[in-house]
Amino acid sequence: MKSLALAVTASLACAPQVAARTTAGQPVLVELFTSQGCSSCPPADRFVRELPRRGLGPDKVIALTFHVDYWDQLGWADPFAAPAFTDRQTWYANSGRLRAADGPREISGIYTPQMIVAGQVHFPGGQTDVATRQIAEAAAHPAIAALSLDATVGPEVATVRVRVVRTGALAPAEDWRVTAALVQKTAETRVGRGENGGETLQEASVVRALSPRLPLPGGGAAEIVLSLRKPPDLAWRNTALVAFVQSEKSRAVAAVAQIDAPGR
């Protein structure tokens, strides 16, 4: 089933809710643009799935895998693909702000598997040594913001409260925004056609819904409440909620946090 649309609200939903555990930290955001129709993508997806085994759990790295839809006409319609995820990859490409892992270079075009670390560096997602090095370099930068999250859920909607605390200089000229994602923690898909036809793909951190990029209010701290709609085929027990602060200008990520959705 395709990713469902998200709703943004300024208050808590009215459906029955359960409080979620709140967590906060300074991990690195890693984004992977991928497709089940791309034969080069499974190794990159495997790297994301194995991050905790490499000592890079959610306290150090928060991964989001976005399934793009431009492979869907080439033999296999990816059930997790959505135009919004292709739009996010295009947003990066059109910015001219990404640099290649081997030095400054303006990005041209979009590709899979594309990995982006901290909104700043891109490279083919199968380059695991490059990924590990870029994650370490991003983690060494001093934090300029901290996030804490809590959430409540109804039958179909998660309401996420994001509290942003500035720990450094968040320059207003960067136009900081808050974005939230509803994430399927694990997935297994038997691919019937296309380049991966006959394969059973094991995937992790699959984005199923993504919010708009909401402006971060001024002042020393801010709180934003968003609502994300869960696809019917996804159980809350297999769902995580992620929020991050990112510059609309430079694409730099100032902070990211993740919690598990409360079970029902």
Tab-separated table of C-alpha atoms in Angstrom:
chain	number	residue	atom	x	y	z
A	1	MET	CA	0.000	0.000	0.000
A	2	LYS	CA	1.266	3.457	-0.870
A	3	SER	CA	2.266	5.866	1.870
A	4	LEU	CA	-0.698	7.707	3.270
A	5	ALA	CA	-1.117	11.439	3.574
A	6	LEU	CA	-0.257	13.189	6.793
A	7	ALA	CA	-2.341	15.611	8.771
A	8	VAL	CA	-0.902	18.512	10.777
A	9	THR	CA	-2.753	19.786	13.798
A	10	ALA	CA	-2.251	22.408	16.468
A	11	SER	CA	-3.837	20.359	19.221
A	12	LEU	CA	-4.107	16.770	20.384
A	13	ALA	CA	-6.364	14.400	18.464
A	14	CYS	CA	-9.635	13.354	20.064
A	15	ALA	CA	-9.167	9.622	19.508
A	16	PRO	CA	-8.142	7.368	22.426
A	17	GLN	CA	-4.474	7.883	23.159
A	18	VAL	CA	-1.607	6.384	25.117
A	19	ALA	CA	1.400	8.388	26.278
A	20	ALA	CA	4.696	7.382	24.725
A	21	ARG	CA	8.101	7.256	26.360
A	22	THR	CA	10.013	10.491	25.773
A	23	THR	CA	13.596	10.359	24.573
A	24	ALA	CA	16.116	12.961	23.500
A	25	GLY	CA	19.668	12.876	22.199
A	26	GLN	CA	22.095	14.062	19.548
A	27	PRO	CA	22.241	11.298	16.936
A	28	VAL	CA	23.060	11.792	13.241
A	29	LEU	CA	20.271	11.740	10.637
A	30	VAL	CA	20.971	9.346	7.755
A	31	GLU	CA	18.566	9.316	4.808
A	32	LEU	CA	18.512	6.635	2.131
A	33	PHE	CA	16.599	7.083	-1.135
A	34	THR	CA	15.901	3.605	-2.418
A	35	SER	CA	13.530	1.430	-4.434
A	36	GLN	CA	12.571	-2.226	-4.438
A	37	GLY	CA	12.842	-2.055	-8.221
A	38	CYS	CA	16.550	-1.166	-8.141
A	39	SER	CA	19.036	-4.051	-8.094
A	40	SER	CA	21.743	-1.848	-6.526
A	41	CYS	CA	19.559	-0.907	-3.557
A	42	PRO	CA	19.409	-4.060	-1.376
A	43	PRO	CA	23.017	-3.691	-0.097
A	44	ALA	CA	22.255	-0.114	0.979
A	45	ASP	CA	19.042	-1.237	2.683
A	46	ARG	CA	21.021	-3.997	4.383
A	47	PHE	CA	23.481	-1.433	5.755
A	48	VAL	CA	20.602	0.541	7.291
A	49	ARG	CA	19.148	-2.636	8.774
A	50	GLU	CA	22.516	-3.565	10.298
A	51	LEU	CA	23.315	-0.174	11.842
A	52	PRO	CA	22.529	-1.347	15.412
A	53	ARG	CA	24.846	-4.340	14.979
A	54	ARG	CA	27.602	-1.927	13.989
A	55	GLY	CA	27.165	-0.059	17.258
A	56	LEU	CA	25.144	2.687	15.545
A	57	GLY	CA	21.755	2.337	17.202
A	58	PRO	CA	19.182	5.151	17.450
A	59	ASP	CA	21.200	6.864	20.183
A	60	LYS	CA	23.922	7.467	17.569
A	61	VAL	CA	22.205	7.223	14.167
A	62	ILE	CA	18.577	7.671	13.166
A	63	ALA	CA	17.932	6.321	9.675
A	64	LEU	CA	15.054	7.111	7.335
A	65	THR	CA	14.626	5.149	4.114
A	66	PHE	CA	12.518	6.895	1.487
A	67	HIS	CA	11.176	4.687	-1.308
A	68	VAL	CA	10.997	6.796	-4.475
A	69	ASP	CA	8.358	6.207	-7.141
A	70	TYR	CA	10.256	6.781	-10.401
A	71	TRP	CA	11.189	3.082	-10.560
A	72	ASP	CA	7.548	2.006	-10.381
A	73	GLN	CA	7.030	1.956	-14.148
A	74	LEU	CA	10.068	-0.263	-14.740
A	75	GLY	CA	8.660	-3.659	-13.804
A	76	TRP	CA	7.780	-3.466	-10.098
A	77	ALA	CA	5.561	-1.010	-8.224
A	78	ASP	CA	7.235	-0.512	-4.841
A	79	PRO	CA	4.477	-0.736	-2.180
A	80	PHE	CA	6.311	1.816	-0.001
A	81	ALA	CA	6.989	4.374	-2.736
A	82	ALA	CA	5.284	7.761	-2.813
A	83	PRO	CA	5.641	10.975	-4.833
A	84	ALA	CA	6.330	12.892	-1.603
A	85	PHE	CA	9.517	10.903	-1.094
A	86	THR	CA	10.700	11.570	-4.639
A	87	ASP	CA	9.875	15.223	-3.990
A	88	ARG	CA	12.155	15.228	-0.950
A	89	GLN	CA	15.030	13.799	-2.969
A	90	THR	CA	14.397	16.399	-5.673
A	91	TRP	CA	14.339	19.116	-2.984
A	92	TYR	CA	17.866	18.093	-2.080
A	93	ALA	CA	19.005	17.884	-5.702
A	94	ASN	CA	17.591	21.287	-6.610
A	95	SER	CA	19.230	22.981	-3.635
A	96	GLY	CA	22.785	22.689	-4.936
A	97	ARG	CA	23.813	22.434	-1.272
A	98	LEU	CA	24.841	18.793	-1.082
A	99	ARG	CA	28.492	17.926	-1.481
A	100	ALA	CA	29.981	14.646	-2.576
A	101	ALA	CA	31.746	12.622	0.086
A	102	ASP	CA	35.090	13.068	-1.716
A	103	GLY	CA	34.926	16.880	-1.777
A	104	PRO	CA	32.796	19.887	-2.753
A	105	ARG	CA	30.615	19.356	-5.805
A	106	GLU	CA	27.185	20.532	-6.829
A	107	ILE	CA	24.757	17.651	-7.063
A	108	SER	CA	23.199	16.966	-10.448
A	109	GLY	CA	20.164	14.769	-10.755
A	110	ILE	CA	18.764	12.071	-8.492
A	111	TYR	CA	19.745	8.428	-8.223
A	112	THR	CA	19.276	5.265	-6.180
A	113	PRO	CA	20.558	4.212	-3.796
A	114	GLN	CA	21.455	7.708	-2.601
A	115	MET	CA	22.497	8.207	1.014
A	116	ILE	CA	22.560	11.657	2.628
A	117	VAL	CA	24.211	12.258	6.008
A	118	ALA	CA	23.100	15.179	8.197
A	119	GLY	CA	21.524	16.866	5.170
A	120	GLN	CA	24.975	17.794	3.839
A	121	VAL	CA	26.878	14.933	2.184
A	122	HIS	CA	25.671	12.446	-0.428
A	123	PHE	CA	27.124	9.267	-1.921
A	124	PRO	CA	25.940	5.888	-3.295
A	125	GLY	CA	24.262	4.089	-0.422
A	126	GLY	CA	26.158	0.863	-0.945
A	127	GLN	CA	29.454	2.528	0.021
A	128	THR	CA	29.375	1.376	3.616
A	129	ASP	CA	32.926	2.516	4.460
A	130	VAL	CA	32.092	6.010	3.207
A	131	ALA	CA	28.850	5.978	5.182
A	132	THR	CA	30.610	4.982	8.394
A	133	ARG	CA	33.218	7.711	7.947
A	134	GLN	CA	30.679	10.410	7.153
A	135	ILE	CA	28.536	9.450	10.146
A	136	ALA	CA	31.568	9.742	12.429
A	137	GLU	CA	32.445	13.157	10.985
A	138	ALA	CA	28.895	14.440	11.424
A	139	ALA	CA	28.740	13.144	15.000
A	140	ALA	CA	31.866	15.136	15.863
A	141	HIS	CA	30.162	18.485	15.196
A	142	PRO	CA	28.886	20.322	18.305
A	143	ALA	CA	25.123	20.223	18.807
A	144	ILE	CA	23.206	23.466	18.333
A	145	ALA	CA	19.780	22.113	19.315
A	146	ALA	CA	18.209	19.295	21.301
A	147	LEU	CA	14.853	17.606	20.794
A	148	SER	CA	12.506	15.752	23.076
A	149	LEU	CA	9.451	13.921	21.792
A	150	ASP	CA	6.336	12.405	23.214
A	151	ALA	CA	3.392	10.937	21.395
A	152	THR	CA	-0.133	9.670	21.770
A	153	VAL	CA	-1.954	7.405	19.350
A	154	GLY	CA	-5.506	6.701	18.315
A	155	PRO	CA	-6.629	3.884	16.035
A	156	GLU	CA	-5.064	5.484	12.928
A	157	VAL	CA	-3.320	8.719	13.960
A	158	ALA	CA	-0.212	9.501	16.011
A	159	THR	CA	0.025	12.948	17.552
A	160	VAL	CA	3.646	13.937	18.126
A	161	ARG	CA	4.706	16.762	20.420
A	162	VAL	CA	8.162	18.072	19.491
A	163	ARG	CA	10.015	20.303	21.931
A	164	VAL	CA	13.070	22.103	20.536
A	165	VAL	CA	15.694	23.603	22.857
A	166	ARG	CA	18.479	25.678	21.373
A	167	THR	CA	21.905	24.698	22.724
A	168	GLY	CA	23.873	26.866	20.275
A	169	ALA	CA	23.389	29.502	17.601
A	170	LEU	CA	20.462	28.663	15.312
A	171	ALA	CA	20.907	31.551	12.873
A	172	PRO	CA	17.476	32.875	11.767
A	173	ALA	CA	18.764	33.320	8.213
A	174	GLU	CA	18.941	29.533	7.898
A	175	ASP	CA	15.109	29.353	8.086
A	176	TRP	CA	14.901	26.363	10.432
A	177	ARG	CA	11.995	23.946	9.961
A	178	VAL	CA	10.617	20.979	11.912
A	179	THR	CA	9.660	17.798	10.071
A	180	ALA	CA	8.190	14.557	11.419
A	181	ALA	CA	8.061	11.069	9.934
A	182	LEU	CA	6.090	7.932	10.709
A	183	VAL	CA	8.430	4.978	10.200
A	184	GLN	CA	7.894	1.259	9.750
A	185	LYS	CA	10.697	-0.304	11.766
A	186	THR	CA	10.980	-3.564	9.797
A	187	ALA	CA	9.489	-4.872	6.567
A	188	GLU	CA	9.663	-7.981	4.389
A	189	THR	CA	8.548	-7.936	0.748
A	190	ARG	CA	8.523	-10.693	-1.842
A	191	VAL	CA	9.296	-8.918	-5.123
A	192	GLY	CA	7.484	-10.465	-8.070
A	193	ARG	CA	8.997	-8.634	-11.044
A	194	GLY	CA	11.665	-6.169	-12.102
A	195	GLU	CA	15.389	-6.160	-11.333
A	196	ASN	CA	14.835	-7.816	-7.938
A	197	GLY	CA	12.173	-10.238	-9.160
A	198	GLY	CA	12.085	-13.431	-7.110
A	199	GLU	CA	13.920	-11.885	-4.157
A	200	THR	CA	12.542	-11.426	-0.649
A	201	LEU	CA	13.751	-8.047	0.604
A	202	GLN	CA	14.326	-7.325	4.285
A	203	GLU	CA	14.133	-3.599	5.005
A	204	ALA	CA	14.231	-1.281	7.990
A	205	SER	CA	13.345	2.309	8.917
A	206	VAL	CA	10.884	2.658	6.028
A	207	VAL	CA	9.160	6.056	5.993
A	208	ARG	CA	5.406	5.658	5.542
A	209	ALA	CA	4.250	9.255	6.138
A	210	LEU	CA	6.078	12.578	6.170
A	211	SER	CA	4.993	15.965	7.442
A	212	PRO	CA	5.432	19.346	5.782
A	213	ARG	CA	8.474	21.341	6.871
A	214	LEU	CA	6.966	23.608	9.518
A	215	PRO	CA	8.726	26.882	10.488
A	216	LEU	CA	10.451	26.818	13.875
A	217	PRO	CA	9.178	29.670	16.074
A	218	GLY	CA	11.720	32.105	17.518
A	219	GLY	CA	12.965	32.247	21.116
A	220	GLY	CA	14.996	29.896	23.255
A	221	ALA	CA	12.584	26.969	23.079
A	222	ALA	CA	9.644	25.963	20.932
A	223	GLU	CA	6.983	23.297	20.873
A	224	ILE	CA	5.232	22.000	17.775
A	225	VAL	CA	2.472	19.404	17.588
A	226	LEU	CA	1.944	17.311	14.465
A	227	SER	CA	-0.322	14.423	13.539
A	228	LEU	CA	0.721	11.545	11.289
A	229	ARG	CA	-1.703	9.016	9.803
A	230	LYS	CA	-0.680	5.369	9.969
A	231	PRO	CA	-1.306	3.148	6.925
A	232	PRO	CA	-3.836	0.369	7.681
A	233	ASP	CA	-1.292	-2.374	6.915
A	234	LEU	CA	1.122	-1.186	9.634
A	235	ALA	CA	0.860	-2.147	13.320
A	236	TRP	CA	1.694	0.434	15.999
A	237	ARG	CA	4.110	-2.056	17.602
A	238	ASN	CA	6.209	-1.890	14.411
A	239	THR	CA	6.151	1.901	14.207
A	240	ALA	CA	8.626	4.604	15.243
A	241	LEU	CA	8.152	8.369	15.205
A	242	VAL	CA	10.989	10.661	14.168
A	243	ALA	CA	11.309	14.446	14.213
A	244	PHE	CA	14.168	16.640	13.070
A	245	VAL	CA	15.132	20.304	12.734
A	246	GLN	CA	16.614	21.235	9.345
A	247	SER	CA	17.658	24.410	7.564
A	248	GLU	CA	15.535	25.314	4.569
A	249	LYS	CA	18.532	27.229	3.207
A	250	SER	CA	21.584	24.982	3.700
A	251	ARG	CA	19.747	21.651	4.309
A	252	ALA	CA	21.882	21.147	7.453
A	253	VAL	CA	20.225	19.086	10.191
A	254	ALA	CA	20.521	20.649	13.657
A	255	ALA	CA	18.866	17.880	15.679
A	256	VAL	CA	16.942	14.640	15.311
A	257	ALA	CA	15.136	12.349	17.773
A	258	GLN	CA	13.148	9.117	17.640
A	259	ILE	CA	10.689	7.279	19.879
A	260	ASP	CA	8.705	4.106	19.468
A	261	ALA	CA	5.009	4.603	18.930
A	262	PRO	CA	3.026	3.524	21.986
A	263	GLY	CA	1.386	0.163	21.403
A	264	ARG	CA	-2.368	-0.349	21.426
